[in-house]
PDB file of C-alpha atoms and ligand atoms in Angstrom:
ATOM      1  CA  UNK A  64      55.888 136.271 108.116  1.00 65.00           C
ATOM      2  CA  UNK A  65      59.409 134.959 107.371  1.00 73.00           C
ATOM      3  CA  UNK A  66      61.992 134.825 110.160  1.00 90.00           C
ATOM      4  CA  UNK A  67      63.462 138.222 111.000  1.00 95.00           C
ATOM      5  CA  UNK A  68      66.963 137.776 109.657  1.00 97.00           C
ATOM      6  CA  UNK A  69      68.376 141.286 109.385  1.00 98.00           C
ATOM      7  CA  UNK A  70      71.668 142.731 108.193  1.00 98.00           C
ATOM      8  CA  UNK A  71      72.943 146.056 109.566  1.00 98.00           C
ATOM      9  CA  UNK A  72      75.163 147.835 107.083  1.00 98.00           C
ATOM     10  CA  UNK A  73      77.073 151.114 107.058  1.00 98.00           C
ATOM     11  CA  UNK A  74      80.470 152.701 107.585  1.00 97.00           C
ATOM     12  CA  UNK A  75      82.357 152.166 110.844  1.00 95.00           C
ATOM     13  CA  UNK A  76      81.238 154.556 113.558  1.00 91.00           C
ATOM     14  CA  UNK A  77      77.919 155.464 111.937  1.00 94.00           C
ATOM     15  CA  UNK A  78      75.945 154.127 114.914  1.00 92.00           C
ATOM     16  CA  UNK A  79      74.631 150.863 113.455  1.00 95.00           C
ATOM     17  CA  UNK A  80      75.914 148.834 116.411  1.00 93.00           C
ATOM     18  CA  UNK A  81      73.945 151.006 118.843  1.00 91.00           C
ATOM     19  CA  UNK A  82      70.769 150.587 116.787  1.00 96.00           C
ATOM     20  CA  UNK A  83      71.337 146.845 116.331  1.00 97.00           C
ATOM     21  CA  UNK A  84      71.750 146.357 120.093  1.00 94.00           C
ATOM     22  CA  UNK A  85      68.572 148.346 120.847  1.00 96.00           C
ATOM     23  CA  UNK A  86      66.537 146.467 118.265  1.00 97.00           C
ATOM     24  CA  UNK A  87      67.835 143.081 119.411  1.00 97.00           C
ATOM     25  CA  UNK A  88      66.777 143.871 122.987  1.00 96.00           C
ATOM     26  CA  UNK A  89      63.395 145.109 121.785  1.00 97.00           C
ATOM     27  CA  UNK A  90      62.667 142.089 119.589  1.00 96.00           C
ATOM     28  CA  UNK A  91      64.392 139.517 121.841  1.00 96.00           C
ATOM     29  CA  UNK A  92      66.649 138.407 119.007  1.00 97.00           C
ATOM     30  CA  UNK A  93      70.381 137.623 119.173  1.00 98.00           C
ATOM     31  CA  UNK A  94      72.640 140.550 118.196  1.00 97.00           C
ATOM     32  CA  UNK A  95      75.582 139.089 116.307  1.00 97.00           C
ATOM     33  CA  UNK A  96      78.385 141.607 115.911  1.00 96.00           C
ATOM     34  CA  UNK A  97      81.367 140.097 114.103  1.00 97.00           C
ATOM     35  CA  UNK A  98      83.592 142.862 115.494  1.00 94.00           C
ATOM     36  CA  UNK A  99      82.556 141.853 119.049  1.00 92.00           C
ATOM     37  CA  UNK A 100      83.083 138.159 118.246  1.00 95.00           C
ATOM     38  CA  UNK A 101      86.604 138.875 116.985  1.00 95.00           C
ATOM     39  CA  UNK A 102      87.424 141.105 119.976  1.00 91.00           C
ATOM     40  CA  UNK A 103      86.317 138.278 122.240  1.00 92.00           C
ATOM     41  CA  UNK A 104      88.656 135.864 120.415  1.00 95.00           C
ATOM     42  CA  UNK A 105      91.481 138.392 120.750  1.00 94.00           C
ATOM     43  CA  UNK A 106      90.856 138.703 124.488  1.00 91.00           C
ATOM     44  CA  UNK A 107      90.812 134.938 124.926  1.00 95.00           C
ATOM     45  CA  UNK A 108      93.928 134.623 122.727  1.00 96.00           C
ATOM     46  CA  UNK A 109      92.397 131.861 120.600  1.00 96.00           C
ATOM     47  CA  UNK A 110      93.927 130.728 117.321  1.00 96.00           C
ATOM     48  CA  UNK A 111      91.273 132.664 115.402  1.00 96.00           C
ATOM     49  CA  UNK A 112      92.037 135.739 117.493  1.00 96.00           C
ATOM     50  CA  UNK A 113      95.717 135.401 116.683  1.00 97.00           C
ATOM     51  CA  UNK A 114      94.946 135.130 112.954  1.00 96.00           C
ATOM     52  CA  UNK A 115      92.586 138.140 112.980  1.00 96.00           C
ATOM     53  CA  UNK A 116      94.621 140.459 115.203  1.00 95.00           C
ATOM     54  CA  UNK A 117      97.018 141.887 112.609  1.00 94.00           C
ATOM     55  CA  UNK A 118      94.220 142.765 110.187  1.00 95.00           C
ATOM     56  CA  UNK A 119      92.109 144.358 112.912  1.00 94.00           C
ATOM     57  CA  UNK A 120      94.976 146.423 114.286  1.00 92.00           C
ATOM     58  CA  UNK A 121      95.689 147.779 110.819  1.00 91.00           C
ATOM     59  CA  UNK A 122      92.041 148.649 110.214  1.00 93.00           C
ATOM     60  CA  UNK A 123      91.771 146.044 107.462  1.00 95.00           C
ATOM     61  CA  UNK A 124      89.051 143.473 106.942  1.00 97.00           C
ATOM     62  CA  UNK A 125      89.769 139.959 108.183  1.00 97.00           C
ATOM     63  CA  UNK A 126      89.842 137.472 105.229  1.00 97.00           C
ATOM     64  CA  UNK A 127      86.415 136.212 104.175  1.00 97.00           C
ATOM     65  CA  UNK A 128      87.019 132.528 104.997  1.00 95.00           C
ATOM     66  CA  UNK A 129      87.794 133.273 108.665  1.00 95.00           C
ATOM     67  CA  UNK A 130      84.735 135.496 109.069  1.00 97.00           C
ATOM     68  CA  UNK A 131      82.360 133.204 107.234  1.00 95.00           C
ATOM     69  CA  UNK A 132      83.277 130.169 109.389  1.00 93.00           C
ATOM     70  CA  UNK A 133      82.797 132.204 112.548  1.00 94.00           C
ATOM     71  CA  UNK A 134      79.347 133.451 111.532  1.00 96.00           C
ATOM     72  CA  UNK A 135      78.109 130.132 110.136  1.00 94.00           C
ATOM     73  CA  UNK A 136      78.977 128.508 113.412  1.00 92.00           C
ATOM     74  CA  UNK A 137      77.184 131.223 115.417  1.00 95.00           C
ATOM     75  CA  UNK A 138      73.959 131.258 113.399  1.00 95.00           C
ATOM     76  CA  UNK A 139      73.671 127.497 113.777  1.00 92.00           C
ATOM     77  CA  UNK A 140      73.009 127.959 117.515  1.00 94.00           C
ATOM     78  CA  UNK A 141      69.573 127.223 118.897  1.00 95.00           C
ATOM     79  CA  UNK A 142      68.987 130.848 119.942  1.00 96.00           C
ATOM     80  CA  UNK A 143      69.100 131.891 116.264  1.00 96.00           C
ATOM     81  CA  UNK A 144      66.188 129.668 115.274  1.00 93.00           C
ATOM     82  CA  UNK A 145      63.639 132.515 115.398  1.00 93.00           C
ATOM     83  CA  UNK A 146      65.806 135.057 113.600  1.00 96.00           C
ATOM     84  CA  UNK A 147      68.847 137.208 114.346  1.00 98.00           C
ATOM     85  CA  UNK A 148      70.503 140.537 113.682  1.00 98.00           C
ATOM     86  CA  UNK A 149      73.851 140.577 111.895  1.00 98.00           C
ATOM     87  CA  UNK A 150      75.870 143.684 112.697  1.00 98.00           C
ATOM     88  CA  UNK A 151      78.999 144.214 110.607  1.00 97.00           C
ATOM     89  CA  UNK A 152      78.467 141.083 108.499  1.00 98.00           C
ATOM     90  CA  UNK A 153      78.383 140.634 105.520  1.00 98.00           C
ATOM     91  CA  UNK A 154      81.052 143.205 104.735  1.00 98.00           C
ATOM     92  CA  UNK A 155      81.903 141.920 101.246  1.00 98.00           C
ATOM     93  CA  UNK A 156      79.817 140.525  98.397  1.00 98.00           C
ATOM     94  CA  UNK A 157      81.449 137.040  98.741  1.00 98.00           C
ATOM     95  CA  UNK A 158      80.458 137.041 102.454  1.00 98.00           C
ATOM     96  CA  UNK A 159      76.875 137.726 101.394  1.00 98.00           C
ATOM     97  CA  UNK A 160      77.009 134.916  98.840  1.00 97.00           C
ATOM     98  CA  UNK A 161      78.230 132.472 101.533  1.00 97.00           C
ATOM     99  CA  UNK A 162      75.474 133.609 103.890  1.00 97.00           C
ATOM    100  CA  UNK A 163      72.805 133.296 101.223  1.00 97.00           C
ATOM    101  CA  UNK A 164      73.909 129.728 100.403  1.00 96.00           C
ATOM    102  CA  UNK A 165      73.861 128.688 104.045  1.00 94.00           C
ATOM    103  CA  UNK A 166      70.447 130.243 104.701  1.00 95.00           C
ATOM    104  CA  UNK A 167      69.015 128.790 101.523  1.00 95.00           C
ATOM    105  CA  UNK A 168      69.820 125.281 102.770  1.00 94.00           C
ATOM    106  CA  UNK A 169      67.616 126.007 105.799  1.00 91.00           C
ATOM    107  CA  UNK A 170      64.860 127.617 103.722  1.00 93.00           C
ATOM    108  CA  UNK A 171      65.732 131.032 105.188  1.00 95.00           C
ATOM    109  CA  UNK A 172      66.867 134.352 103.756  1.00 96.00           C
ATOM    110  CA  UNK A 173      67.873 137.857 104.803  1.00 97.00           C
ATOM    111  CA  UNK A 174      64.610 139.812 104.848  1.00 97.00           C
ATOM    112  CA  UNK A 175      66.092 143.314 105.125  1.00 98.00           C
ATOM    113  CA  UNK A 176      69.411 145.147 104.990  1.00 98.00           C
ATOM    114  CA  UNK A 177      69.260 148.235 107.210  1.00 98.00           C
ATOM    115  CA  UNK A 178      71.718 150.718 105.767  1.00 98.00           C
ATOM    116  CA  UNK A 179      72.896 153.681 107.870  1.00 98.00           C
ATOM    117  CA  UNK A 180      74.916 156.499 106.374  1.00 97.00           C
ATOM    118  CA  UNK A 181      76.109 159.977 107.340  1.00 96.00           C
ATOM    119  CA  UNK A 182      78.615 162.504 105.980  1.00 95.00           C
ATOM    120  CA  UNK A 183      82.247 161.602 106.584  1.00 94.00           C
ATOM    121  CA  UNK A 184      82.925 164.427 109.032  1.00 92.00           C
ATOM    122  CA  UNK A 185      80.063 163.192 111.242  1.00 92.00           C
ATOM    123  CA  UNK A 186      81.438 159.643 111.140  1.00 93.00           C
ATOM    124  CA  UNK A 187      84.978 160.703 112.030  1.00 91.00           C
ATOM    125  CA  UNK A 188      83.712 162.764 114.983  1.00 90.00           C
ATOM    126  CA  UNK A 189      81.575 159.859 116.192  1.00 90.00           C
ATOM    127  CA  UNK A 190      84.389 157.322 115.945  1.00 91.00           C
ATOM    128  CA  UNK A 191      87.021 159.460 117.619  1.00 89.00           C
ATOM    129  CA  UNK A 192      84.827 160.060 120.701  1.00 91.00           C
ATOM    130  CA  UNK A 193      83.538 156.509 120.969  1.00 92.00           C
ATOM    131  CA  UNK A 194      84.282 154.647 124.206  1.00 93.00           C
ATOM    132  CA  UNK A 195      83.547 151.007 125.013  1.00 90.00           C
ATOM    133  CA  UNK A 196      83.262 149.301 128.399  1.00 92.00           C
ATOM    134  CA  UNK A 197      85.951 146.661 128.906  1.00 89.00           C
ATOM    135  CA  UNK A 198      83.618 144.596 131.068  1.00 89.00           C
ATOM    136  CA  UNK A 199      80.179 144.679 129.414  1.00 87.00           C
ATOM    137  CA  UNK A 200      80.826 146.225 125.989  1.00 84.00           C
ATOM    138  CA  UNK A 201      78.356 149.110 126.529  1.00 87.00           C
ATOM    139  CA  UNK A 202      79.104 152.076 124.305  1.00 86.00           C
ATOM    140  CA  UNK A 203      79.342 155.741 125.241  1.00 90.00           C
ATOM    141  CA  UNK A 204      80.667 158.857 123.560  1.00 91.00           C
ATOM    142  CA  UNK A 205      83.027 161.375 125.136  1.00 91.00           C
ATOM    143  CA  UNK A 206      81.061 164.299 123.635  1.00 90.00           C
ATOM    144  CA  UNK A 207      77.565 163.130 122.647  1.00 87.00           C
ATOM    145  CA  UNK A 208      76.757 160.509 125.299  1.00 89.00           C
ATOM    146  CA  UNK A 209      79.334 160.839 128.094  1.00 94.00           C
ATOM    147  CA  UNK A 210      79.306 158.502 131.068  1.00 96.00           C
ATOM    148  CA  UNK A 211      78.396 160.164 134.396  1.00 97.00           C
ATOM    149  CA  UNK A 212      81.957 159.684 135.571  1.00 96.00           C
ATOM    150  CA  UNK A 213      84.719 159.833 132.995  1.00 94.00           C
ATOM    151  CA  UNK A 214      86.190 156.406 132.256  1.00 95.00           C
ATOM    152  CA  UNK A 215      83.524 154.517 134.256  1.00 96.00           C
ATOM    153  CA  UNK A 216      80.703 152.604 132.545  1.00 96.00           C
ATOM    154  CA  UNK A 217      77.185 153.773 133.558  1.00 96.00           C
ATOM    155  CA  UNK A 218      75.788 150.266 133.027  1.00 94.00           C
ATOM    156  CA  UNK A 219      78.167 148.112 135.071  1.00 96.00           C
ATOM    157  CA  UNK A 220      80.839 150.353 136.619  1.00 96.00           C
ATOM    158  CA  UNK A 221      83.540 148.786 134.416  1.00 96.00           C
ATOM    159  CA  UNK A 222      86.397 150.725 132.876  1.00 96.00           C
ATOM    160  CA  UNK A 223      85.750 152.382 129.503  1.00 96.00           C
ATOM    161  CA  UNK A 224      88.429 152.649 126.825  1.00 94.00           C
ATOM    162  CA  UNK A 225      88.992 153.769 123.270  1.00 92.00           C
ATOM    163  CA  UNK A 226      89.294 150.846 120.863  1.00 88.00           C
ATOM    164  CA  UNK A 227      92.773 150.754 119.286  1.00 85.00           C
ATOM    165  CA  UNK A 228      91.238 150.824 115.807  1.00 88.00           C
ATOM    166  CA  UNK A 229      89.090 153.880 116.669  1.00 89.00           C
ATOM    167  CA  UNK A 230      92.294 155.916 116.869  1.00 86.00           C
ATOM    168  CA  UNK A 231      92.332 158.647 114.193  1.00 83.00           C
ATOM    169  CA  UNK A 232      95.336 157.046 112.460  1.00 83.00           C
ATOM    170  CA  UNK A 233      93.359 153.818 111.820  1.00 88.00           C
ATOM    171  CA  UNK A 234      90.065 155.388 110.846  1.00 90.00           C
ATOM    172  CA  UNK A 235      91.211 156.448 107.368  1.00 90.00           C
ATOM    173  CA  UNK A 236      92.228 152.859 106.548  1.00 92.00           C
ATOM    174  CA  UNK A 237      88.936 151.484 107.870  1.00 94.00           C
ATOM    175  CA  UNK A 238      86.925 153.923 105.763  1.00 95.00           C
ATOM    176  CA  UNK A 239      89.011 152.996 102.697  1.00 95.00           C
ATOM    177  CA  UNK A 240      88.313 149.301 103.287  1.00 96.00           C
ATOM    178  CA  UNK A 241      84.633 150.140 103.709  1.00 97.00           C
ATOM    179  CA  UNK A 242      84.472 152.089 100.438  1.00 97.00           C
ATOM    180  CA  UNK A 243      86.335 149.451  98.429  1.00 98.00           C
ATOM    181  CA  UNK A 244      84.907 146.236  99.830  1.00 98.00           C
ATOM    182  CA  UNK A 245      81.670 146.923 101.732  1.00 98.00           C
ATOM    183  CA  UNK A 246      80.263 149.798  99.638  1.00 98.00           C
ATOM    184  CA  UNK A 247      79.368 147.422  96.750  1.00 98.00           C
ATOM    185  CA  UNK A 248      76.861 145.694  99.068  1.00 98.00           C
ATOM    186  CA  UNK A 249      74.623 148.785  98.902  1.00 98.00           C
ATOM    187  CA  UNK A 250      73.689 148.432  95.191  1.00 98.00           C
ATOM    188  CA  UNK A 251      73.761 144.633  95.680  1.00 98.00           C
ATOM    189  CA  UNK A 252      71.014 144.736  98.329  1.00 98.00           C
ATOM    190  CA  UNK A 253      69.160 147.463  96.463  1.00 98.00           C
ATOM    191  CA  UNK A 254      68.957 145.169  93.431  1.00 98.00           C
ATOM    192  CA  UNK A 255      67.665 142.400  95.670  1.00 97.00           C
ATOM    193  CA  UNK A 256      64.934 144.806  96.791  1.00 97.00           C
ATOM    194  CA  UNK A 257      65.764 144.495 100.508  1.00 97.00           C
ATOM    195  CA  UNK A 258      67.678 147.740 101.174  1.00 98.00           C
ATOM    196  CA  UNK A 259      66.220 150.136 103.779  1.00 98.00           C
ATOM    197  CA  UNK A 260      68.103 153.430 104.040  1.00 98.00           C
ATOM    198  CA  UNK A 261      68.492 155.592 107.161  1.00 97.00           C
ATOM    199  CA  UNK A 262      69.981 159.040 107.534  1.00 96.00           C
ATOM    200  CA  UNK A 263      72.215 158.428 110.549  1.00 95.00           C
ATOM    201  CA  UNK A 264      72.747 162.115 111.358  1.00 94.00           C
ATOM    202  CA  UNK A 265      69.796 162.155 113.758  1.00 91.00           C
ATOM    203  CA  UNK A 266      69.746 161.243 117.424  1.00 90.00           C
ATOM    204  CA  UNK A 267      69.731 157.623 118.625  1.00 91.00           C
ATOM    205  CA  UNK A 268      66.046 157.634 119.666  1.00 95.00           C
ATOM    206  CA  UNK A 269      64.859 159.368 116.516  1.00 97.00           C
ATOM    207  CA  UNK A 270      66.616 156.844 114.261  1.00 97.00           C
ATOM    208  CA  UNK A 271      65.366 153.969 116.409  1.00 98.00           C
ATOM    209  CA  UNK A 272      61.754 155.117 115.859  1.00 98.00           C
ATOM    210  CA  UNK A 273      62.357 155.067 112.097  1.00 97.00           C
ATOM    211  CA  UNK A 274      63.910 151.631 112.377  1.00 98.00           C
ATOM    212  CA  UNK A 275      60.937 150.287 114.324  1.00 97.00           C
ATOM    213  CA  UNK A 276      58.575 151.701 111.694  1.00 97.00           C
ATOM    214  CA  UNK A 277      60.471 149.816 108.974  1.00 96.00           C
ATOM    215  CA  UNK A 278      60.279 146.615 111.027  1.00 96.00           C
ATOM    216  CA  UNK A 279      56.521 147.050 111.375  1.00 94.00           C
ATOM    217  CA  UNK A 280      56.386 147.432 107.589  1.00 92.00           C
ATOM    218  CA  UNK A 281      58.190 144.099 107.184  1.00 91.00           C
ATOM    219  CA  UNK A 282      55.674 142.373 109.421  1.00 80.00           C
ATOM    220  CA  UNK A 283      52.693 143.836 107.517  1.00 74.00           C
TER     221      UNK A 283
HETATM  222  P1  AMP B 990      83.683 146.432 113.936  1.00 89.54           P
HETATM  223  O1  AMP B 990      83.607 146.347 115.421  1.00 89.54           O
HETATM  224  O2  AMP B 990      82.444 145.939 113.246  1.00 89.54           O
HETATM  225  O3  AMP B 990      84.101 147.802 113.456  1.00 89.54           O
HETATM  226  O4  AMP B 990      84.850 145.418 113.495  1.00 89.54           O
HETATM  227  C1  AMP B 990      86.174 145.578 113.955  1.00 89.54           C
HETATM  228  C2  AMP B 990      87.138 144.869 113.020  1.00 89.54           C
HETATM  229  O5  AMP B 990      86.834 143.462 112.983  1.00 89.54           O
HETATM  230  C3  AMP B 990      87.080 145.300 111.559  1.00 89.54           C
HETATM  231  O6  AMP B 990      87.828 146.477 111.279  1.00 89.54           O
HETATM  232  C4  AMP B 990      87.656 144.073 110.869  1.00 89.54           C
HETATM  233  O7  AMP B 990      89.084 144.015 111.021  1.00 89.54           O
HETATM  234  C5  AMP B 990      87.055 142.937 111.689  1.00 89.54           C
HETATM  235  N1  AMP B 990      85.744 142.514 111.126  1.00 89.54           N
HETATM  236  C6  AMP B 990      84.539 142.579 111.738  1.00 89.54           C
HETATM  237  N2  AMP B 990      83.567 142.100 110.948  1.00 89.54           N
HETATM  238  C7  AMP B 990      84.173 141.725 109.801  1.00 89.54           C
HETATM  239  C8  AMP B 990      83.711 141.184 108.567  1.00 89.54           C
HETATM  240  N3  AMP B 990      82.406 140.891 108.361  1.00 89.54           N
HETATM  241  N4  AMP B 990      84.627 140.942 107.588  1.00 89.54           N
HETATM  242  C9  AMP B 990      85.928 141.187 107.771  1.00 89.54           C
HETATM  243  N5  AMP B 990      86.434 141.731 108.896  1.00 89.54           N
HETATM  244  C10 AMP B 990      85.571 141.992 109.901  1.00 89.54           C
END
């Protein structure tokens, strides 16, 4: 059984981050979300954060070289030795090429690309209600998965907020970037024979069961 190196792919707001976090906890693998890594750099006001901020605020992708360096550094950590889950990376074909080269040097490869998709109106509704905890990053949804007390995280009691780029005015740009730059990864992974498709309209638990079944299939 090769190392479980998984890519989670799909439009912003489709729910792939929720599934990636659940699977990472279940399999005891690191969950590497490039969006979270960038937000952390922004918060800490690092040089990388400063370089990425403008792109992120406009709903555009950060240039490939900045993202690739960040991820290559992260997957070199000891905790990634047994496998890892990439959430929101690669988002362009050149990012995938860089990843493939790096993994190849270690005798590793991506074993599956888990692709989540849903109709646009579902995605827009999911994004616009999405709330994130400032302290622990836990996600909730104002309509579908509200916190017990509005604005207060159920997990840690921290304050929840709406990400600036989840604002309706930014969502159109993010979806455009997705269609133009990330969409081509779908046929790319299909050709490689590693694409696993999920209808993301279902509930979180239902989709997670399907995801687990696919993982079992990989192990078989
Ligand atoms: P996310 O939380 O995955 O929606 O990412 C938030 C923002 O971070 C994106 O809109 C991009 O500006 C940036 N970002 C995250 N991952 C990548 C990536 N792989 N390539 C380029 N930009 C990225």
